[in-house]
C-alpha positions as CSV (number, residue, x, y, z in Angstrom):
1,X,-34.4,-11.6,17.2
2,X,-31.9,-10.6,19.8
3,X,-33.3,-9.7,23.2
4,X,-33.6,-6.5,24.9
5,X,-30.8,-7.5,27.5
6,X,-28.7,-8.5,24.7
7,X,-29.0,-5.5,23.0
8,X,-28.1,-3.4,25.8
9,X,-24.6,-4.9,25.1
10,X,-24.2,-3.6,21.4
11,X,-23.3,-0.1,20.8
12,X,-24.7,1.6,18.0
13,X,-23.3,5.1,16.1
14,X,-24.9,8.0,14.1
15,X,-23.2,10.2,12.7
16,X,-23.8,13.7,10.9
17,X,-21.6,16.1,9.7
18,X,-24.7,18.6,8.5
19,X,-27.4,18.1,10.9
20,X,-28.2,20.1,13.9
21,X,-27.5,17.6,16.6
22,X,-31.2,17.2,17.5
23,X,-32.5,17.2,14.0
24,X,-36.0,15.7,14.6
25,X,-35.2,12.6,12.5
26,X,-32.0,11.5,13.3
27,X,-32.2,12.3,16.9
28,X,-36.0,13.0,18.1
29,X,-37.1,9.5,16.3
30,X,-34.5,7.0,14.9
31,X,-31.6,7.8,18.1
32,X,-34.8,7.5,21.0
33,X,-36.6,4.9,19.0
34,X,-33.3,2.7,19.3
35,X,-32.4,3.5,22.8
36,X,-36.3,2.6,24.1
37,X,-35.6,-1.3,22.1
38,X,-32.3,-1.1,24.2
39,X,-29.3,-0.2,22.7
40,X,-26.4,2.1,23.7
41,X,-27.1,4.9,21.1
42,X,-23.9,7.4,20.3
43,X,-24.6,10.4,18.2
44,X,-21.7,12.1,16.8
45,X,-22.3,15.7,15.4
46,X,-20.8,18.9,14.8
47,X,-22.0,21.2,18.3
48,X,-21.8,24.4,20.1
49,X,-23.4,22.7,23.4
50,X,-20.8,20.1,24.5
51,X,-20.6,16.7,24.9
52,X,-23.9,15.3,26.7
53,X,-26.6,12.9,27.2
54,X,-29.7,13.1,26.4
55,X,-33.4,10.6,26.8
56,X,-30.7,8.0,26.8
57,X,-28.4,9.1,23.4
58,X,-25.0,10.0,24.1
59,X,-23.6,13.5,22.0
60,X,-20.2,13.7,21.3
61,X,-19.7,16.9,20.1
62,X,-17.5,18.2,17.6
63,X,-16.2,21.7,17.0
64,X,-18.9,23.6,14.9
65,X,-17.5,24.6,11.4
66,X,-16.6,27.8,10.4
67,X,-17.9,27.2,6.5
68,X,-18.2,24.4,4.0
69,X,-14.5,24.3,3.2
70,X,-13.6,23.9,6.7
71,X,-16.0,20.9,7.2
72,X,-14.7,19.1,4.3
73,X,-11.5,19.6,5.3
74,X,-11.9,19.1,9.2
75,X,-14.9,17.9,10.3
76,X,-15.5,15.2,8.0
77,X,-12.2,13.6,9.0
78,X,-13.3,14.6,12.6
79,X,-16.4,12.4,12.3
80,X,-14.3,9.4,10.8
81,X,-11.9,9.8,13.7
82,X,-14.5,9.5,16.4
83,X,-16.4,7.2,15.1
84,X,-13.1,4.3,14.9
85,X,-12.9,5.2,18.5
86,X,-16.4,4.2,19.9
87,X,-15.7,0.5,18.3
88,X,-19.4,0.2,17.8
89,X,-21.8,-2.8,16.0
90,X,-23.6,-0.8,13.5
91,X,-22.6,2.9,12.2
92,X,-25.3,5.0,11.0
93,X,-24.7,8.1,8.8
94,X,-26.6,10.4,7.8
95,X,-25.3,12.7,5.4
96,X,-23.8,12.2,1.4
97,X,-20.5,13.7,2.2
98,X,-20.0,11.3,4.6
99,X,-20.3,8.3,1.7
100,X,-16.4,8.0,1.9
101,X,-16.8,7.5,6.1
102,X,-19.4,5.0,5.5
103,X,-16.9,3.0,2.7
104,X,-13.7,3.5,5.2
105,X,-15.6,2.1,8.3
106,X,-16.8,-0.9,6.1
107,X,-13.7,-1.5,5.2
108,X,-13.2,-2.0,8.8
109,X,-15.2,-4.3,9.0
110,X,-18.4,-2.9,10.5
111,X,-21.9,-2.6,9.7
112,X,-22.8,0.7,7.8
113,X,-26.2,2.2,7.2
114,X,-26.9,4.9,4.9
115,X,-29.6,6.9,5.9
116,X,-31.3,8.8,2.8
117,X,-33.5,11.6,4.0
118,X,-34.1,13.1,0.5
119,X,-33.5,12.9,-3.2
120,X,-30.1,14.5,-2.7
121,X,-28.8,14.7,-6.5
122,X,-32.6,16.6,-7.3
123,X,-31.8,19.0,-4.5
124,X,-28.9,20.2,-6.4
125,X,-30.9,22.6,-8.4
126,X,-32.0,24.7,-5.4
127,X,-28.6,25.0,-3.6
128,X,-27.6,28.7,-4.0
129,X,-24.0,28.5,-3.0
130,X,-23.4,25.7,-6.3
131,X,-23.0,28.3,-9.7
132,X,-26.3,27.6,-11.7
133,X,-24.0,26.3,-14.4
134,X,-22.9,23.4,-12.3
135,X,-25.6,22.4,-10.7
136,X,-26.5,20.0,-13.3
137,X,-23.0,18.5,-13.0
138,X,-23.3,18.2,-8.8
139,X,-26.6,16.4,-9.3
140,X,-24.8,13.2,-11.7
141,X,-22.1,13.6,-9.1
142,X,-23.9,13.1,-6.3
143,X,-26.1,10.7,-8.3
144,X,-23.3,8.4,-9.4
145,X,-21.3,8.3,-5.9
146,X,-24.4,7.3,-4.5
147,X,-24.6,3.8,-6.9
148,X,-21.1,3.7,-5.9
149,X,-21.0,3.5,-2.6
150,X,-24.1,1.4,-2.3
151,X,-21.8,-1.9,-2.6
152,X,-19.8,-0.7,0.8
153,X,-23.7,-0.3,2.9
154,X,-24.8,-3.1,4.7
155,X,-28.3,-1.2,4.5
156,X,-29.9,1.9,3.3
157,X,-32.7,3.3,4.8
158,X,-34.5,6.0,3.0
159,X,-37.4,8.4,3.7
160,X,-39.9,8.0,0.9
161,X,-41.2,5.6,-1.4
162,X,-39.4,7.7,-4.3
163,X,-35.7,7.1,-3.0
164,X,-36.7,3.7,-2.7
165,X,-36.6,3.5,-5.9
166,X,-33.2,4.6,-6.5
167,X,-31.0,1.8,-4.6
168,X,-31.2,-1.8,-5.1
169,X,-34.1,-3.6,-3.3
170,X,-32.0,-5.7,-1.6
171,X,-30.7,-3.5,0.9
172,X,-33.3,-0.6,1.4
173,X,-35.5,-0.5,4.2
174,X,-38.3,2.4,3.5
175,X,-38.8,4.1,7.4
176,X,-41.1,7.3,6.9
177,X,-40.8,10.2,8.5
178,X,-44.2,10.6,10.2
179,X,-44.8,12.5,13.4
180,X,-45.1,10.5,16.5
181,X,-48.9,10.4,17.6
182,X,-48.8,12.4,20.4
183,X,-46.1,13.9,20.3
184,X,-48.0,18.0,18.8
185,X,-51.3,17.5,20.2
186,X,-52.4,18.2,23.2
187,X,-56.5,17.9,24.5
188,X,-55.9,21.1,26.2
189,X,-54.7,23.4,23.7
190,X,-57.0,26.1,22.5
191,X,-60.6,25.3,21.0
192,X,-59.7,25.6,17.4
193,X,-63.0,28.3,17.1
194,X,-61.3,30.6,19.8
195,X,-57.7,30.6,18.2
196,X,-56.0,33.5,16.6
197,X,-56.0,33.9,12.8
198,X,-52.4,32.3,13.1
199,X,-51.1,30.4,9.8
200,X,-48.3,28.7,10.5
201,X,-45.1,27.5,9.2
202,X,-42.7,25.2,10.4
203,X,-39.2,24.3,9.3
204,X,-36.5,25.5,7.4
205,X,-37.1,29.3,5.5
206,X,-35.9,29.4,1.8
207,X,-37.0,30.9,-2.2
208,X,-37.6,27.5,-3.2
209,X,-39.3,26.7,0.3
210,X,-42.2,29.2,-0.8
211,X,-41.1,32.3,1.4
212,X,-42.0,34.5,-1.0
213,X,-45.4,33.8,-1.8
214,X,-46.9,32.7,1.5
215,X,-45.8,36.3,2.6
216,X,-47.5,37.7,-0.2
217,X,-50.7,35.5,0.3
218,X,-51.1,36.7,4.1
219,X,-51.2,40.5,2.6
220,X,-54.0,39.6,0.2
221,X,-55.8,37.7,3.0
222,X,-55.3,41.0,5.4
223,X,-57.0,43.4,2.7
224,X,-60.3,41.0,3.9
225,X,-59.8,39.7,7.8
226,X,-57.3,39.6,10.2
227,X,-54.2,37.4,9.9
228,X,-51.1,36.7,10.8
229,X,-48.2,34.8,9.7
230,X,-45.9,32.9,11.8
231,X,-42.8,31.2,10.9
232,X,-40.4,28.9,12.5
233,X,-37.3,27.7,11.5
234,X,-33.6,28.2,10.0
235,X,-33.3,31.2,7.7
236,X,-31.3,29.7,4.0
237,X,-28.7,32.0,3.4
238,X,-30.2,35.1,1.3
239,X,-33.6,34.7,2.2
240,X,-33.5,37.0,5.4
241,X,-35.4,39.8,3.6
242,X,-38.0,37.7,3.1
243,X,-38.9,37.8,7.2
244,X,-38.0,41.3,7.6
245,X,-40.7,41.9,9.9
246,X,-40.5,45.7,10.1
247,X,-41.5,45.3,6.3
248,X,-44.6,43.5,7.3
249,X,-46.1,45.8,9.8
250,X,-47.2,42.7,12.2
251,X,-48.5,40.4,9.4
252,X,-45.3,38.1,9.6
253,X,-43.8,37.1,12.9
254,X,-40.3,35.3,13.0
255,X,-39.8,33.4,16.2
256,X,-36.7,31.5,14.7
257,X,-35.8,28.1,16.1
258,X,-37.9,26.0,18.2
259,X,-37.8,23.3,20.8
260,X,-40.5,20.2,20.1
261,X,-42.7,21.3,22.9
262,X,-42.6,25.4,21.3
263,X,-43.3,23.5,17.9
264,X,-46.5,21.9,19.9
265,X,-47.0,25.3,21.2
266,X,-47.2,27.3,18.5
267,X,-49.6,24.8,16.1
268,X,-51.7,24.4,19.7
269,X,-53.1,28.1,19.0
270,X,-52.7,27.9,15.1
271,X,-55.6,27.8,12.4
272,X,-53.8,26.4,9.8
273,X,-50.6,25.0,8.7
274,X,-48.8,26.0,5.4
275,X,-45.9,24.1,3.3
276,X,-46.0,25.7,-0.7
277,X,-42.8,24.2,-2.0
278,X,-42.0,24.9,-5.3
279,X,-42.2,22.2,-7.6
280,X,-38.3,21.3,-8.2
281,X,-37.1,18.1,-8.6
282,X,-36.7,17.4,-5.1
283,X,-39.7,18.6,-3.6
284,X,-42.2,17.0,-6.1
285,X,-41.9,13.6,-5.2
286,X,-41.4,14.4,-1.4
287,X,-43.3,13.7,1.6
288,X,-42.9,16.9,3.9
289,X,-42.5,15.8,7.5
290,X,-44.3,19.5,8.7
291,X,-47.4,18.1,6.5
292,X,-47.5,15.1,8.7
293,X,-47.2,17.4,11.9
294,X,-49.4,19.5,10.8
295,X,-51.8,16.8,10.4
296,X,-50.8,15.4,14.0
297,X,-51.8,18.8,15.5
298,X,-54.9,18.6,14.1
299,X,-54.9,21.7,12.1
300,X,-56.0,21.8,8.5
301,X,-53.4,22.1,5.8
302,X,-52.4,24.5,3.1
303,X,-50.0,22.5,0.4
304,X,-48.9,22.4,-2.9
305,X,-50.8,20.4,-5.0
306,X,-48.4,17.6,-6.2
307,X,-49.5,14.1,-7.1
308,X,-47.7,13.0,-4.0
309,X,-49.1,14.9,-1.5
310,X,-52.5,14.7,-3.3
311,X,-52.6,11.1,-2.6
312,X,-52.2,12.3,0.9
313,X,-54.5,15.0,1.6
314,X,-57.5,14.6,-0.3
315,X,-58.2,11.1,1.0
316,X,-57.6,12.1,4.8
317,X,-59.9,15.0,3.7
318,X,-57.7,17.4,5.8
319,X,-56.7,20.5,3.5
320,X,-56.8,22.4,0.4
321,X,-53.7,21.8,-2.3
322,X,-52.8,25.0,-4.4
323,X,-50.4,26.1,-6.8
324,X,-47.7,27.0,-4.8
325,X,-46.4,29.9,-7.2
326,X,-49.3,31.6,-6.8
327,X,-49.8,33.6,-4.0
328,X,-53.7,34.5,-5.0
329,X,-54.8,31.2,-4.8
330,X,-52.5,30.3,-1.8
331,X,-54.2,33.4,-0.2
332,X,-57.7,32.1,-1.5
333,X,-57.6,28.9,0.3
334,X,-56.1,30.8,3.4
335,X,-58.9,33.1,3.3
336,X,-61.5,30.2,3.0
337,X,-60.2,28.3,5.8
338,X,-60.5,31.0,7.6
339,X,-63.7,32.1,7.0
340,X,-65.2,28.8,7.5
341,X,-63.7,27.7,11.0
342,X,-66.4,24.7,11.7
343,X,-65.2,23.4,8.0
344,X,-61.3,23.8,9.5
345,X,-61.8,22.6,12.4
346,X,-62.9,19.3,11.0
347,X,-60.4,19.1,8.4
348,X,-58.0,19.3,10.9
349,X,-59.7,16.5,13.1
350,X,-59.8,14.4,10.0
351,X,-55.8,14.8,9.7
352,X,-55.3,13.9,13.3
353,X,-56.8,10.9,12.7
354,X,-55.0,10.2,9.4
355,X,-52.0,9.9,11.0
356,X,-53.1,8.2,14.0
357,X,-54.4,5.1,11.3
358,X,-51.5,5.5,9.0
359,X,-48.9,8.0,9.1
360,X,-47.3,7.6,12.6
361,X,-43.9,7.3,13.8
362,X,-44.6,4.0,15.8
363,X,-45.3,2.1,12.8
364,X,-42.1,3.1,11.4
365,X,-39.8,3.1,14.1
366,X,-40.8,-0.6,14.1
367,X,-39.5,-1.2,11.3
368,X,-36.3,0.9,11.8
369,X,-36.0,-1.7,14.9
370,X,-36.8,-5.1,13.1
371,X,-34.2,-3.7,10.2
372,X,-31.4,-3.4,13.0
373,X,-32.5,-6.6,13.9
374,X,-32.2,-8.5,11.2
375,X,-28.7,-6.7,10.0
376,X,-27.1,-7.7,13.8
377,X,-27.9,-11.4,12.3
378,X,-26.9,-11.4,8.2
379,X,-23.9,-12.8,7.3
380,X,-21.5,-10.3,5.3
């Protein structure tokens, strides 16, 4: 295994054409983790905020997109461009439109990760800009450009046991996207009896995301005790109504994007966490990073009761799984929790500890390292 010194010599490049440049993942975990085992980190991304550098990652910003089209048409290109010039050891991509970058640059002769963050083909069926009737014809698209691109990556990482399973054993490494431990707790935030009946949810606001009925499940709850719902995170196209907080006369708050530390701050004075997808294809099998962070907060959980996350939650003891297309028994485990705040609180400590044992960042950011590692030394 090369040194630390000697790493400091090899320049390593992610690149996204779809991710907000400090997407938690991509630039919060994998980008610091690599930078803290010593190499020079580049990020390339599509940004309003400049060129920069930041806890060691250097951004090289492109011009933000106007619309799809124009980052097909531009920015992909862009990112291919940019990433010829830094002339580094390993590329690192992030995104499925980017397959053709990942091919061109290994035909280059460099080193190419893919980085899988979800089933993409099974997410078709929830993208509202794709006409329902081709949806199912995106998904075998995306499906069969992914097996044919695999034969230009030197490695795939992926984000879940599931996707795993979708790419030959070979060349996957499986680096989970847990929370790091310390990272949304703090021994000084609020004592979880004296908190606000905040329910929280964090990350990106969709239909299919269970927008709907968590907002309906919070005005159930309110015809009993107090409560309040708090979301945080990118509005999908056509979902603003479902935040319109005028509508919701104070039960729903919309504080829009948040740094880490607001993240910590908000799930600091929280008395639950909430994350109802809907059962599609590409949610089923996942393993939600704001269940994890919940967890790390030590807060108890609210989620949709999927063999997957089952396997999660009722051993760490931490939550109550629902039906998430039903707001009445979404707002019946809300109600519980918050009826019974010595039963919550230790739920939450429970979660806290689950990650700490098994579902933190350290453990997988270890293997992140070791698999950069050992590609820097295979033969091609």
């Amino acid at each position: 295994m090369k040194t630390v010194q000697s790493r400091a010599r090899l320049k390593v490049v992610h690149l996204t054409s779809v991710h907000y440049p400090f997407d938690n993942r991509i630039f919060h975990k994998e980008c610091s983790t690599l930078v803290a085992a010593g190499y020079d980190v580049t990020l390339i991304a599509a940004s309003a905020e400049g060129d920069g550098m930041q806890k060691g990652v250097r951004l090289r910003a492109l011009k933000l997109p106007r619309n799809r089209f124009e980052r097909f048409l531009r920015t992909i290109p862009q990112v291919y461009s940019a990433a010829l010039e830094e002339d580094a050891a390993i590329y690192h991509y992030h995104d499925p439109e980017l397959m053709p970058v990942g091919a061109l640059l290994r035909l280059n002769g460099k080193k190419v990760i893919y980085d899988v963050h979800e089933d993409y083909a099974g997410s078709m069926a929830g993208k509202q800009w794709i006409p329902g009737i081709f949806r199912g014809v995106a998904s075998v698209g995306v499906r069969f450009c992914e097996r044919a691109f695999t034969i230009f990556c030197s490695r795939i990482i992926v984000a879940t046991p599931t996707i795993a399973g979708m790419f030959p054993s070979s060349k996957v490494t499986l680096v989970q996207n847990f929370p790091w431990m310390g990272e949304l707790y703090t021994e000084d935030s609020i004592p979880y009896a004296d908190r606000e009946p905040i329910v929280a949810h964090v990350g990106a606001l969709s239909q299919d995301r269970g927008l709907v009925e968590m907002t309906k499940a919070v005005e159930l709850v309110s015809a009993v005790r107090p409560v309040k719902l708090v979301l945080a995170g990118k509005v999908a196209p056509g979902a603003g109504q479902g935040i319109d907080q005028e509508h919701w006369n104070g039960l729903v708050e919309y504080v829009g994007m948040l740094t880490r530390p607001q993240v910590a701050g908000l799930l600091a004075r929280a008395r639950i966490g909430i994350v109802t997808l809907h059962p599609t294809q590409n949610y089923i099998n996942s393993q939600p990073t704001k269940l994890y962070e919940y967890m790390s907060a030590g807060i108890p959980v609210v989620a949709s009761d999927f063999p997957v996350w089952r396997q999660i939650v009722e051993p760490s003891g931490c939550g109550i799984l629902v039906d998430p297309l039903d707001p009445k028994a979404i707002a019946n485990a809300l109600e519980w929790l918050l009826a019974h705040p010595t039963e919550a609180g230790e739920m939450g400590h429970r979660g806290r500890l689950a990650v700490n044992d098994r579902y933190s960042w350290e453990r997988e950011g270890a293997r992140l390292v070791e698999a950069y590692s050992k590609l820097l030394t295979d033969k091609e």
